[in-house]
C-alpha cells in the first residue's frame, strides 16, 4: 500500500489578471507648463472681474453739455445730455438725477460742448441783479461790430451824429454795458442785443437808443 505525504505548506502566488484580481490605477503625470497656464488664467480672470466690479461701482451718471452754452444763457433740456464717468474725488460733477432742477437756470460762465456741469456752472440768480437794468437795442450791420457778440462781452454804446449832423469835436458820449443775450430779428434783419447796465444809467441809455443814432463798440471779451 502506497502512502502519500501532503505538504501543508501553502504556496503564495501574486494575483494576476488571470486570477480575477483588480489592477491598481495608473498614476497621472501633471505637466508643469499646463499647471502654470491654469494658474495665470485664474489670476487674470480674478483681475478682470475685480476691474469690472470696480468700474461699475465707482462710476456715476452725470450731466454734460450737449452744445456750447454761453454765459448768461438760460439752460434748456436740449442743451444737456448724460454720460457715465468714473468717480474722482477731485471732481464735483452734477448727478444726472438733477436734470430737471438745472433746466431754466442761467449759465454762470461759458460751458463748452462735452463738458460736465458742476454746481458752479449755473445759478438761480435773477436777471438783472439788484442795482442793474437790462436795456435792449436793435442794430443794423453798420451799427454793430462785424464779430458775433456773446454773453459777457464788454461793450460801449456810443452816441453818433444824425445823418446831416457834424461829427463831434471831442470824444462822443457813450455808456458802458455788458451783453446779456442777442438774437437776429428775422423780419428786419437787425441784431437785437440785451445790455446789462447800472440802474442809474439805464434811462439815459434808453433815450439815446431811441434816437437811433448809436453804435455798439466791442471792447473786451475777458469774462
JSON list of C-alpha atoms in Angstrom, two decimals:
[
{"chain": "A", "resi": 1, "resn": "UNK", "atom": "CA", "xyz": [0.00, 0.00, 0.00]},
{"chain": "A", "resi": 2, "resn": "UNK", "atom": "CA", "xyz": [1.36, 3.28, -1.05]},
{"chain": "A", "resi": 3, "resn": "UNK", "atom": "CA", "xyz": [1.22, 6.17, 1.39]},
{"chain": "A", "resi": 4, "resn": "UNK", "atom": "CA", "xyz": [1.14, 9.80, 0.03]},
{"chain": "A", "resi": 5, "resn": "UNK", "atom": "CA", "xyz": [2.59, 12.57, 2.02]},
{"chain": "A", "resi": 6, "resn": "UNK", "atom": "CA", "xyz": [0.83, 16.04, 1.81]},
{"chain": "A", "resi": 7, "resn": "UNK", "atom": "CA", "xyz": [2.85, 19.11, 2.19]},
{"chain": "A", "resi": 8, "resn": "UNK", "atom": "CA", "xyz": [0.95, 21.50, 4.49]},
{"chain": "A", "resi": 9, "resn": "UNK", "atom": "CA", "xyz": [2.98, 24.50, 3.38]},
{"chain": "A", "resi": 10, "resn": "UNK", "atom": "CA", "xyz": [0.87, 26.95, 1.45]},
{"chain": "A", "resi": 11, "resn": "UNK", "atom": "CA", "xyz": [2.39, 28.41, -1.64]},
{"chain": "A", "resi": 12, "resn": "UNK", "atom": "CA", "xyz": [1.58, 32.13, -2.04]},
{"chain": "A", "resi": 13, "resn": "UNK", "atom": "CA", "xyz": [1.21, 33.50, -5.54]},
{"chain": "A", "resi": 14, "resn": "UNK", "atom": "CA", "xyz": [0.95, 37.07, -6.70]},
{"chain": "A", "resi": 15, "resn": "UNK", "atom": "CA", "xyz": [-2.52, 37.81, -8.04]},
{"chain": "A", "resi": 16, "resn": "UNK", "atom": "CA", "xyz": [-2.75, 38.46, -11.74]},
{"chain": "A", "resi": 17, "resn": "UNK", "atom": "CA", "xyz": [-5.40, 39.23, -14.25]},
{"chain": "A", "resi": 18, "resn": "UNK", "atom": "CA", "xyz": [-5.90, 35.59, -14.85]},
{"chain": "A", "resi": 19, "resn": "UNK", "atom": "CA", "xyz": [-6.87, 35.15, -11.20]},
{"chain": "A", "resi": 20, "resn": "UNK", "atom": "CA", "xyz": [-9.55, 37.88, -11.48]},
{"chain": "A", "resi": 21, "resn": "UNK", "atom": "CA", "xyz": [-7.68, 40.50, -9.38]},
{"chain": "A", "resi": 22, "resn": "UNK", "atom": "CA", "xyz": [-8.07, 44.35, -9.97]},
{"chain": "A", "resi": 23, "resn": "UNK", "atom": "CA", "xyz": [-5.00, 46.16, -11.22]},
{"chain": "A", "resi": 24, "resn": "UNK", "atom": "CA", "xyz": [-4.13, 49.41, -9.41]},
{"chain": "A", "resi": 25, "resn": "UNK", "atom": "CA", "xyz": [-4.97, 52.63, -11.39]},
{"chain": "A", "resi": 26, "resn": "UNK", "atom": "CA", "xyz": [-2.10, 54.18, -13.30]},
{"chain": "A", "resi": 27, "resn": "UNK", "atom": "CA", "xyz": [-0.50, 57.25, -11.82]},
{"chain": "A", "resi": 28, "resn": "UNK", "atom": "CA", "xyz": [-1.29, 60.54, -13.67]},
{"chain": "A", "resi": 29, "resn": "UNK", "atom": "CA", "xyz": [1.58, 62.75, -14.55]},
{"chain": "A", "resi": 30, "resn": "UNK", "atom": "CA", "xyz": [0.88, 66.52, -14.42]},
{"chain": "A", "resi": 31, "resn": "UNK", "atom": "CA", "xyz": [2.75, 68.76, -16.84]},
{"chain": "A", "resi": 32, "resn": "UNK", "atom": "CA", "xyz": [4.21, 71.81, -15.03]},
{"chain": "A", "resi": 33, "resn": "UNK", "atom": "CA", "xyz": [3.54, 74.05, -18.05]},
{"chain": "A", "resi": 34, "resn": "UNK", "atom": "CA", "xyz": [-0.18, 73.33, -18.07]},
{"chain": "A", "resi": 35, "resn": "UNK", "atom": "CA", "xyz": [-0.42, 73.97, -14.33]},
{"chain": "A", "resi": 36, "resn": "UNK", "atom": "CA", "xyz": [1.29, 77.35, -14.74]},
{"chain": "A", "resi": 37, "resn": "UNK", "atom": "CA", "xyz": [-1.06, 78.33, -17.57]},
{"chain": "A", "resi": 38, "resn": "UNK", "atom": "CA", "xyz": [-4.10, 77.40, -15.47]},
{"chain": "A", "resi": 39, "resn": "UNK", "atom": "CA", "xyz": [-2.85, 79.50, -12.55]},
{"chain": "A", "resi": 40, "resn": "UNK", "atom": "CA", "xyz": [-2.24, 82.51, -14.80]},
{"chain": "A", "resi": 41, "resn": "UNK", "atom": "CA", "xyz": [-5.72, 82.18, -16.33]},
{"chain": "A", "resi": 42, "resn": "UNK", "atom": "CA", "xyz": [-7.32, 82.09, -12.90]},
{"chain": "A", "resi": 43, "resn": "UNK", "atom": "CA", "xyz": [-5.39, 85.17, -11.79]},
{"chain": "A", "resi": 44, "resn": "UNK", "atom": "CA", "xyz": [-6.31, 87.10, -14.95]},
{"chain": "A", "resi": 45, "resn": "UNK", "atom": "CA", "xyz": [-9.95, 86.18, -14.51]},
{"chain": "A", "resi": 46, "resn": "UNK", "atom": "CA", "xyz": [-9.88, 87.48, -10.95]},
{"chain": "A", "resi": 47, "resn": "UNK", "atom": "CA", "xyz": [-8.22, 90.74, -12.06]},
{"chain": "A", "resi": 48, "resn": "UNK", "atom": "CA", "xyz": [-10.75, 91.32, -14.87]},
{"chain": "A", "resi": 49, "resn": "UNK", "atom": "CA", "xyz": [-13.67, 90.56, -12.56]},
{"chain": "A", "resi": 50, "resn": "UNK", "atom": "CA", "xyz": [-12.31, 92.95, -9.95]},
{"chain": "A", "resi": 51, "resn": "UNK", "atom": "CA", "xyz": [-11.76, 95.71, -12.51]},
{"chain": "A", "resi": 52, "resn": "UNK", "atom": "CA", "xyz": [-15.27, 95.28, -13.92]},
{"chain": "A", "resi": 53, "resn": "UNK", "atom": "CA", "xyz": [-16.81, 95.44, -10.47]},
{"chain": "A", "resi": 54, "resn": "UNK", "atom": "CA", "xyz": [-14.74, 98.50, -9.55]},
{"chain": "A", "resi": 55, "resn": "UNK", "atom": "CA", "xyz": [-15.57, 100.32, -12.81]},
{"chain": "A", "resi": 56, "resn": "UNK", "atom": "CA", "xyz": [-19.26, 99.65, -12.34]},
{"chain": "A", "resi": 57, "resn": "UNK", "atom": "CA", "xyz": [-19.48, 100.63, -8.69]},
{"chain": "A", "resi": 58, "resn": "UNK", "atom": "CA", "xyz": [-17.14, 103.65, -8.92]},
{"chain": "A", "resi": 59, "resn": "UNK", "atom": "CA", "xyz": [-18.89, 105.44, -11.78]},
{"chain": "A", "resi": 60, "resn": "UNK", "atom": "CA", "xyz": [-21.96, 107.63, -11.98]},
{"chain": "A", "resi": 61, "resn": "UNK", "atom": "CA", "xyz": [-24.32, 109.24, -14.48]},
{"chain": "A", "resi": 62, "resn": "UNK", "atom": "CA", "xyz": [-23.58, 112.98, -14.75]},
{"chain": "A", "resi": 63, "resn": "UNK", "atom": "CA", "xyz": [-24.89, 115.97, -16.72]},
{"chain": "A", "resi": 64, "resn": "UNK", "atom": "CA", "xyz": [-22.87, 117.05, -19.76]},
{"chain": "A", "resi": 65, "resn": "UNK", "atom": "CA", "xyz": [-23.39, 119.96, -22.17]},
{"chain": "A", "resi": 66, "resn": "UNK", "atom": "CA", "xyz": [-24.71, 118.66, -25.49]},
{"chain": "A", "resi": 67, "resn": "UNK", "atom": "CA", "xyz": [-23.95, 122.01, -27.18]},
{"chain": "A", "resi": 68, "resn": "UNK", "atom": "CA", "xyz": [-21.98, 125.15, -26.31]},
{"chain": "A", "resi": 69, "resn": "UNK", "atom": "CA", "xyz": [-23.83, 127.12, -23.63]},
{"chain": "A", "resi": 70, "resn": "UNK", "atom": "CA", "xyz": [-22.99, 130.81, -23.38]},
{"chain": "A", "resi": 71, "resn": "UNK", "atom": "CA", "xyz": [-22.60, 132.66, -20.14]},
{"chain": "A", "resi": 72, "resn": "UNK", "atom": "CA", "xyz": [-25.92, 134.11, -19.01]},
{"chain": "A", "resi": 73, "resn": "UNK", "atom": "CA", "xyz": [-27.96, 131.87, -21.31]},
{"chain": "A", "resi": 74, "resn": "UNK", "atom": "CA", "xyz": [-30.93, 130.00, -19.89]},
{"chain": "A", "resi": 75, "resn": "UNK", "atom": "CA", "xyz": [-30.16, 126.28, -19.87]},
{"chain": "A", "resi": 76, "resn": "UNK", "atom": "CA", "xyz": [-32.73, 124.24, -21.79]},
{"chain": "A", "resi": 77, "resn": "UNK", "atom": "CA", "xyz": [-33.36, 120.49, -21.90]},
{"chain": "A", "resi": 78, "resn": "UNK", "atom": "CA", "xyz": [-31.92, 120.28, -25.41]},
{"chain": "A", "resi": 79, "resn": "UNK", "atom": "CA", "xyz": [-28.61, 121.73, -24.12]},
{"chain": "A", "resi": 80, "resn": "UNK", "atom": "CA", "xyz": [-27.92, 118.74, -21.87]},
{"chain": "A", "resi": 81, "resn": "UNK", "atom": "CA", "xyz": [-27.26, 115.03, -22.06]},
{"chain": "A", "resi": 82, "resn": "UNK", "atom": "CA", "xyz": [-25.96, 112.40, -19.62]},
{"chain": "A", "resi": 83, "resn": "UNK", "atom": "CA", "xyz": [-22.86, 110.20, -19.63]},
{"chain": "A", "resi": 84, "resn": "UNK", "atom": "CA", "xyz": [-21.32, 107.73, -17.19]},
{"chain": "A", "resi": 85, "resn": "UNK", "atom": "CA", "xyz": [-18.00, 108.85, -15.73]},
{"chain": "A", "resi": 86, "resn": "UNK", "atom": "CA", "xyz": [-15.62, 107.25, -13.27]},
{"chain": "A", "resi": 87, "resn": "UNK", "atom": "CA", "xyz": [-15.82, 108.82, -9.85]},
{"chain": "A", "resi": 88, "resn": "UNK", "atom": "CA", "xyz": [-12.97, 111.16, -8.97]},
{"chain": "A", "resi": 89, "resn": "UNK", "atom": "CA", "xyz": [-12.74, 112.85, -5.55]},
{"chain": "A", "resi": 90, "resn": "UNK", "atom": "CA", "xyz": [-11.17, 115.88, -7.26]},
{"chain": "A", "resi": 91, "resn": "UNK", "atom": "CA", "xyz": [-14.25, 116.44, -9.45]},
{"chain": "A", "resi": 92, "resn": "UNK", "atom": "CA", "xyz": [-17.75, 117.50, -8.46]},
{"chain": "A", "resi": 93, "resn": "UNK", "atom": "CA", "xyz": [-19.96, 116.83, -11.50]},
{"chain": "A", "resi": 94, "resn": "UNK", "atom": "CA", "xyz": [-23.71, 117.30, -11.24]},
{"chain": "A", "resi": 95, "resn": "UNK", "atom": "CA", "xyz": [-25.57, 114.00, -10.98]},
{"chain": "A", "resi": 96, "resn": "UNK", "atom": "CA", "xyz": [-27.96, 113.07, -13.80]},
{"chain": "A", "resi": 97, "resn": "UNK", "atom": "CA", "xyz": [-30.88, 112.99, -11.36]},
{"chain": "A", "resi": 98, "resn": "UNK", "atom": "CA", "xyz": [-30.58, 116.81, -11.08]},
{"chain": "A", "resi": 99, "resn": "UNK", "atom": "CA", "xyz": [-31.57, 117.21, -14.74]},
{"chain": "A", "resi": 100, "resn": "UNK", "atom": "CA", "xyz": [-34.98, 118.79, -14.09]},
{"chain": "A", "resi": 101, "resn": "UNK", "atom": "CA", "xyz": [-33.70, 121.20, -11.45]},
{"chain": "A", "resi": 102, "resn": "UNK", "atom": "CA", "xyz": [-30.95, 122.53, -13.73]},
{"chain": "A", "resi": 103, "resn": "UNK", "atom": "CA", "xyz": [-33.35, 123.32, -16.58]},
{"chain": "A", "resi": 104, "resn": "UNK", "atom": "CA", "xyz": [-34.32, 127.01, -16.54]},
{"chain": "A", "resi": 105, "resn": "UNK", "atom": "CA", "xyz": [-31.26, 128.19, -14.65]},
{"chain": "A", "resi": 106, "resn": "UNK", "atom": "CA", "xyz": [-28.64, 130.51, -16.14]},
{"chain": "A", "resi": 107, "resn": "UNK", "atom": "CA", "xyz": [-25.09, 129.52, -17.05]},
{"chain": "A", "resi": 108, "resn": "UNK", "atom": "CA", "xyz": [-22.62, 131.43, -14.88]},
{"chain": "A", "resi": 109, "resn": "UNK", "atom": "CA", "xyz": [-19.83, 131.04, -17.45]},
{"chain": "A", "resi": 110, "resn": "UNK", "atom": "CA", "xyz": [-19.30, 129.62, -20.93]},
{"chain": "A", "resi": 111, "resn": "UNK", "atom": "CA", "xyz": [-19.79, 125.83, -20.96]},
{"chain": "A", "resi": 112, "resn": "UNK", "atom": "CA", "xyz": [-18.16, 124.03, -23.87]},
{"chain": "A", "resi": 113, "resn": "UNK", "atom": "CA", "xyz": [-19.91, 121.14, -25.59]},
{"chain": "A", "resi": 114, "resn": "UNK", "atom": "CA", "xyz": [-18.96, 117.85, -23.94]},
{"chain": "A", "resi": 115, "resn": "UNK", "atom": "CA", "xyz": [-18.05, 119.44, -20.60]},
{"chain": "A", "resi": 116, "resn": "UNK", "atom": "CA", "xyz": [-19.50, 118.06, -17.40]},
{"chain": "A", "resi": 117, "resn": "UNK", "atom": "CA", "xyz": [-21.59, 120.52, -15.41]},
{"chain": "A", "resi": 118, "resn": "UNK", "atom": "CA", "xyz": [-20.53, 121.43, -11.88]},
{"chain": "A", "resi": 119, "resn": "UNK", "atom": "CA", "xyz": [-22.54, 123.18, -9.15]},
{"chain": "A", "resi": 120, "resn": "UNK", "atom": "CA", "xyz": [-20.77, 126.44, -10.14]},
{"chain": "A", "resi": 121, "resn": "UNK", "atom": "CA", "xyz": [-21.83, 126.15, -13.80]},
{"chain": "A", "resi": 122, "resn": "UNK", "atom": "CA", "xyz": [-25.31, 127.57, -13.23]},
{"chain": "A", "resi": 123, "resn": "UNK", "atom": "CA", "xyz": [-27.24, 129.84, -10.90]},
{"chain": "A", "resi": 124, "resn": "UNK", "atom": "CA", "xyz": [-30.78, 130.69, -9.95]},
{"chain": "A", "resi": 125, "resn": "UNK", "atom": "CA", "xyz": [-29.84, 134.36, -9.56]},
{"chain": "A", "resi": 126, "resn": "UNK", "atom": "CA", "xyz": [-32.39, 136.64, -11.17]},
{"chain": "A", "resi": 127, "resn": "UNK", "atom": "CA", "xyz": [-31.52, 138.85, -14.11]},
{"chain": "A", "resi": 128, "resn": "UNK", "atom": "CA", "xyz": [-30.99, 141.72, -13.84]},
{"chain": "A", "resi": 129, "resn": "UNK", "atom": "CA", "xyz": [-29.47, 141.62, -10.37]},
{"chain": "A", "resi": 130, "resn": "UNK", "atom": "CA", "xyz": [-30.19, 144.31, -7.81]},
{"chain": "A", "resi": 131, "resn": "UNK", "atom": "CA", "xyz": [-28.78, 147.68, -8.84]},
{"chain": "A", "resi": 132, "resn": "UNK", "atom": "CA", "xyz": [-28.65, 146.91, -12.55]},
{"chain": "A", "resi": 133, "resn": "UNK", "atom": "CA", "xyz": [-31.04, 147.04, -15.50]},
{"chain": "A", "resi": 134, "resn": "UNK", "atom": "CA", "xyz": [-31.36, 145.42, -18.93]},
{"chain": "A", "resi": 135, "resn": "UNK", "atom": "CA", "xyz": [-31.81, 147.68, -21.96]},
{"chain": "A", "resi": 136, "resn": "UNK", "atom": "CA", "xyz": [-32.43, 146.36, -25.46]},
{"chain": "A", "resi": 137, "resn": "UNK", "atom": "CA", "xyz": [-31.02, 147.87, -28.63]},
{"chain": "A", "resi": 138, "resn": "UNK", "atom": "CA", "xyz": [-31.74, 146.97, -32.28]},
{"chain": "A", "resi": 139, "resn": "UNK", "atom": "CA", "xyz": [-28.74, 147.48, -34.53]},
{"chain": "A", "resi": 140, "resn": "UNK", "atom": "CA", "xyz": [-28.16, 147.41, -38.26]},
{"chain": "A", "resi": 141, "resn": "UNK", "atom": "CA", "xyz": [-24.98, 145.92, -39.70]},
{"chain": "A", "resi": 142, "resn": "UNK", "atom": "CA", "xyz": [-23.49, 149.42, -39.79]},
{"chain": "A", "resi": 143, "resn": "UNK", "atom": "CA", "xyz": [-24.13, 149.94, -36.08]},
{"chain": "A", "resi": 144, "resn": "UNK", "atom": "CA", "xyz": [-22.80, 146.60, -34.78]},
{"chain": "A", "resi": 145, "resn": "UNK", "atom": "CA", "xyz": [-19.32, 145.06, -34.81]},
{"chain": "A", "resi": 146, "resn": "UNK", "atom": "CA", "xyz": [-18.55, 142.56, -37.55]},
{"chain": "A", "resi": 147, "resn": "UNK", "atom": "CA", "xyz": [-17.74, 139.92, -34.93]},
{"chain": "A", "resi": 148, "resn": "UNK", "atom": "CA", "xyz": [-20.62, 137.97, -33.44]},
{"chain": "A", "resi": 149, "resn": "UNK", "atom": "CA", "xyz": [-21.47, 139.14, -29.94]},
{"chain": "A", "resi": 150, "resn": "UNK", "atom": "CA", "xyz": [-21.67, 136.75, -27.00]},
{"chain": "A", "resi": 151, "resn": "UNK", "atom": "CA", "xyz": [-22.98, 136.89, -23.46]},
{"chain": "A", "resi": 152, "resn": "UNK", "atom": "CA", "xyz": [-20.43, 138.53, -21.19]},
{"chain": "A", "resi": 153, "resn": "UNK", "atom": "CA", "xyz": [-18.86, 140.77, -23.84]},
{"chain": "A", "resi": 154, "resn": "UNK", "atom": "CA", "xyz": [-18.00, 144.26, -22.59]},
{"chain": "A", "resi": 155, "resn": "UNK", "atom": "CA", "xyz": [-19.21, 146.96, -24.97]},
{"chain": "A", "resi": 156, "resn": "UNK", "atom": "CA", "xyz": [-19.80, 150.69, -25.26]},
{"chain": "A", "resi": 157, "resn": "UNK", "atom": "CA", "xyz": [-22.92, 152.24, -26.72]},
{"chain": "A", "resi": 158, "resn": "UNK", "atom": "CA", "xyz": [-21.56, 155.33, -28.46]},
{"chain": "A", "resi": 159, "resn": "UNK", "atom": "CA", "xyz": [-23.75, 158.30, -29.43]},
{"chain": "A", "resi": 160, "resn": "UNK", "atom": "CA", "xyz": [-23.34, 159.07, -33.15]},
{"chain": "A", "resi": 161, "resn": "UNK", "atom": "CA", "xyz": [-24.37, 162.23, -35.06]},
{"chain": "A", "resi": 162, "resn": "UNK", "atom": "CA", "xyz": [-27.51, 162.40, -37.16]},
{"chain": "A", "resi": 163, "resn": "UNK", "atom": "CA", "xyz": [-27.07, 161.80, -40.92]},
{"chain": "A", "resi": 164, "resn": "UNK", "atom": "CA", "xyz": [-26.99, 165.54, -41.57]},
{"chain": "A", "resi": 165, "resn": "UNK", "atom": "CA", "xyz": [-25.11, 166.43, -38.41]},
{"chain": "A", "resi": 166, "resn": "UNK", "atom": "CA", "xyz": [-21.47, 167.21, -37.84]},
{"chain": "A", "resi": 167, "resn": "UNK", "atom": "CA", "xyz": [-19.09, 164.79, -36.18]},
{"chain": "A", "resi": 168, "resn": "UNK", "atom": "CA", "xyz": [-18.40, 165.68, -32.55]},
{"chain": "A", "resi": 169, "resn": "UNK", "atom": "CA", "xyz": [-15.28, 167.73, -31.91]},
{"chain": "A", "resi": 170, "resn": "UNK", "atom": "CA", "xyz": [-14.20, 165.65, -28.94]},
{"chain": "A", "resi": 171, "resn": "UNK", "atom": "CA", "xyz": [-14.86, 162.19, -27.56]},
{"chain": "A", "resi": 172, "resn": "UNK", "atom": "CA", "xyz": [-18.52, 161.31, -28.13]},
{"chain": "A", "resi": 173, "resn": "UNK", "atom": "CA", "xyz": [-20.75, 160.37, -25.27]},
{"chain": "A", "resi": 174, "resn": "UNK", "atom": "CA", "xyz": [-21.13, 156.69, -24.53]},
{"chain": "A", "resi": 175, "resn": "UNK", "atom": "CA", "xyz": [-22.44, 154.20, -21.99]},
{"chain": "A", "resi": 176, "resn": "UNK", "atom": "CA", "xyz": [-20.62, 151.11, -20.71]},
{"chain": "A", "resi": 177, "resn": "UNK", "atom": "CA", "xyz": [-22.59, 147.88, -20.85]},
{"chain": "A", "resi": 178, "resn": "UNK", "atom": "CA", "xyz": [-22.32, 144.11, -20.84]},
{"chain": "A", "resi": 179, "resn": "UNK", "atom": "CA", "xyz": [-24.00, 141.85, -23.36]},
{"chain": "A", "resi": 180, "resn": "UNK", "atom": "CA", "xyz": [-26.58, 139.56, -21.77]},
{"chain": "A", "resi": 181, "resn": "UNK", "atom": "CA", "xyz": [-28.07, 137.95, -24.86]},
{"chain": "A", "resi": 182, "resn": "UNK", "atom": "CA", "xyz": [-28.65, 138.61, -28.53]},
{"chain": "A", "resi": 183, "resn": "UNK", "atom": "CA", "xyz": [-30.72, 137.40, -31.46]},
{"chain": "A", "resi": 184, "resn": "UNK", "atom": "CA", "xyz": [-31.47, 138.39, -35.04]},
{"chain": "A", "resi": 185, "resn": "UNK", "atom": "CA", "xyz": [-34.88, 139.82, -35.90]},
{"chain": "A", "resi": 186, "resn": "UNK", "atom": "CA", "xyz": [-35.99, 137.66, -38.82]},
{"chain": "A", "resi": 187, "resn": "UNK", "atom": "CA", "xyz": [-38.31, 140.36, -40.18]},
{"chain": "A", "resi": 188, "resn": "UNK", "atom": "CA", "xyz": [-35.93, 143.32, -40.17]},
{"chain": "A", "resi": 189, "resn": "UNK", "atom": "CA", "xyz": [-32.57, 141.56, -40.18]},
{"chain": "A", "resi": 190, "resn": "UNK", "atom": "CA", "xyz": [-31.44, 143.73, -37.28]},
{"chain": "A", "resi": 191, "resn": "UNK", "atom": "CA", "xyz": [-29.35, 142.37, -34.42]},
{"chain": "A", "resi": 192, "resn": "UNK", "atom": "CA", "xyz": [-31.21, 142.79, -31.13]},
{"chain": "A", "resi": 193, "resn": "UNK", "atom": "CA", "xyz": [-28.84, 142.96, -28.17]},
{"chain": "A", "resi": 194, "resn": "UNK", "atom": "CA", "xyz": [-29.84, 142.94, -24.49]},
{"chain": "A", "resi": 195, "resn": "UNK", "atom": "CA", "xyz": [-27.42, 145.05, -22.47]},
{"chain": "A", "resi": 196, "resn": "UNK", "atom": "CA", "xyz": [-26.80, 144.99, -18.74]},
{"chain": "A", "resi": 197, "resn": "UNK", "atom": "CA", "xyz": [-26.09, 148.45, -17.33]},
{"chain": "A", "resi": 198, "resn": "UNK", "atom": "CA", "xyz": [-26.12, 150.23, -13.99]},
{"chain": "A", "resi": 199, "resn": "UNK", "atom": "CA", "xyz": [-29.60, 151.16, -12.84]},
{"chain": "A", "resi": 200, "resn": "UNK", "atom": "CA", "xyz": [-28.81, 154.89, -12.85]},
{"chain": "A", "resi": 201, "resn": "UNK", "atom": "CA", "xyz": [-27.53, 154.73, -16.47]},
{"chain": "A", "resi": 202, "resn": "UNK", "atom": "CA", "xyz": [-30.50, 152.83, -17.90]},
{"chain": "A", "resi": 203, "resn": "UNK", "atom": "CA", "xyz": [-32.77, 155.84, -18.55]},
{"chain": "A", "resi": 204, "resn": "UNK", "atom": "CA", "xyz": [-30.08, 157.86, -20.35]},
{"chain": "A", "resi": 205, "resn": "UNK", "atom": "CA", "xyz": [-29.05, 154.88, -22.48]},
{"chain": "A", "resi": 206, "resn": "UNK", "atom": "CA", "xyz": [-32.65, 154.08, -23.41]},
{"chain": "A", "resi": 207, "resn": "UNK", "atom": "CA", "xyz": [-33.15, 157.70, -24.55]},
{"chain": "A", "resi": 208, "resn": "UNK", "atom": "CA", "xyz": [-30.03, 157.61, -26.70]},
{"chain": "A", "resi": 209, "resn": "UNK", "atom": "CA", "xyz": [-31.03, 154.30, -28.26]},
{"chain": "A", "resi": 210, "resn": "UNK", "atom": "CA", "xyz": [-34.49, 155.66, -29.08]},
{"chain": "A", "resi": 211, "resn": "UNK", "atom": "CA", "xyz": [-32.96, 158.26, -31.39]},
{"chain": "A", "resi": 212, "resn": "UNK", "atom": "CA", "xyz": [-31.41, 155.51, -33.48]},
{"chain": "A", "resi": 213, "resn": "UNK", "atom": "CA", "xyz": [-28.11, 157.40, -33.51]},
{"chain": "A", "resi": 214, "resn": "UNK", "atom": "CA", "xyz": [-25.91, 154.95, -31.63]},
{"chain": "A", "resi": 215, "resn": "UNK", "atom": "CA", "xyz": [-23.25, 152.38, -32.46]},
{"chain": "A", "resi": 216, "resn": "UNK", "atom": "CA", "xyz": [-22.02, 149.41, -30.47]},
{"chain": "A", "resi": 217, "resn": "UNK", "atom": "CA", "xyz": [-18.28, 149.05, -29.86]},
{"chain": "A", "resi": 218, "resn": "UNK", "atom": "CA", "xyz": [-16.82, 145.77, -28.67]},
{"chain": "A", "resi": 219, "resn": "UNK", "atom": "CA", "xyz": [-14.11, 146.43, -26.06]},
{"chain": "A", "resi": 220, "resn": "UNK", "atom": "CA", "xyz": [-13.24, 143.19, -24.29]},
{"chain": "A", "resi": 221, "resn": "UNK", "atom": "CA", "xyz": [-14.10, 139.53, -24.08]},
{"chain": "A", "resi": 222, "resn": "UNK", "atom": "CA", "xyz": [-12.48, 138.95, -20.71]},
{"chain": "A", "resi": 223, "resn": "UNK", "atom": "CA", "xyz": [-15.00, 137.03, -18.63]}
]
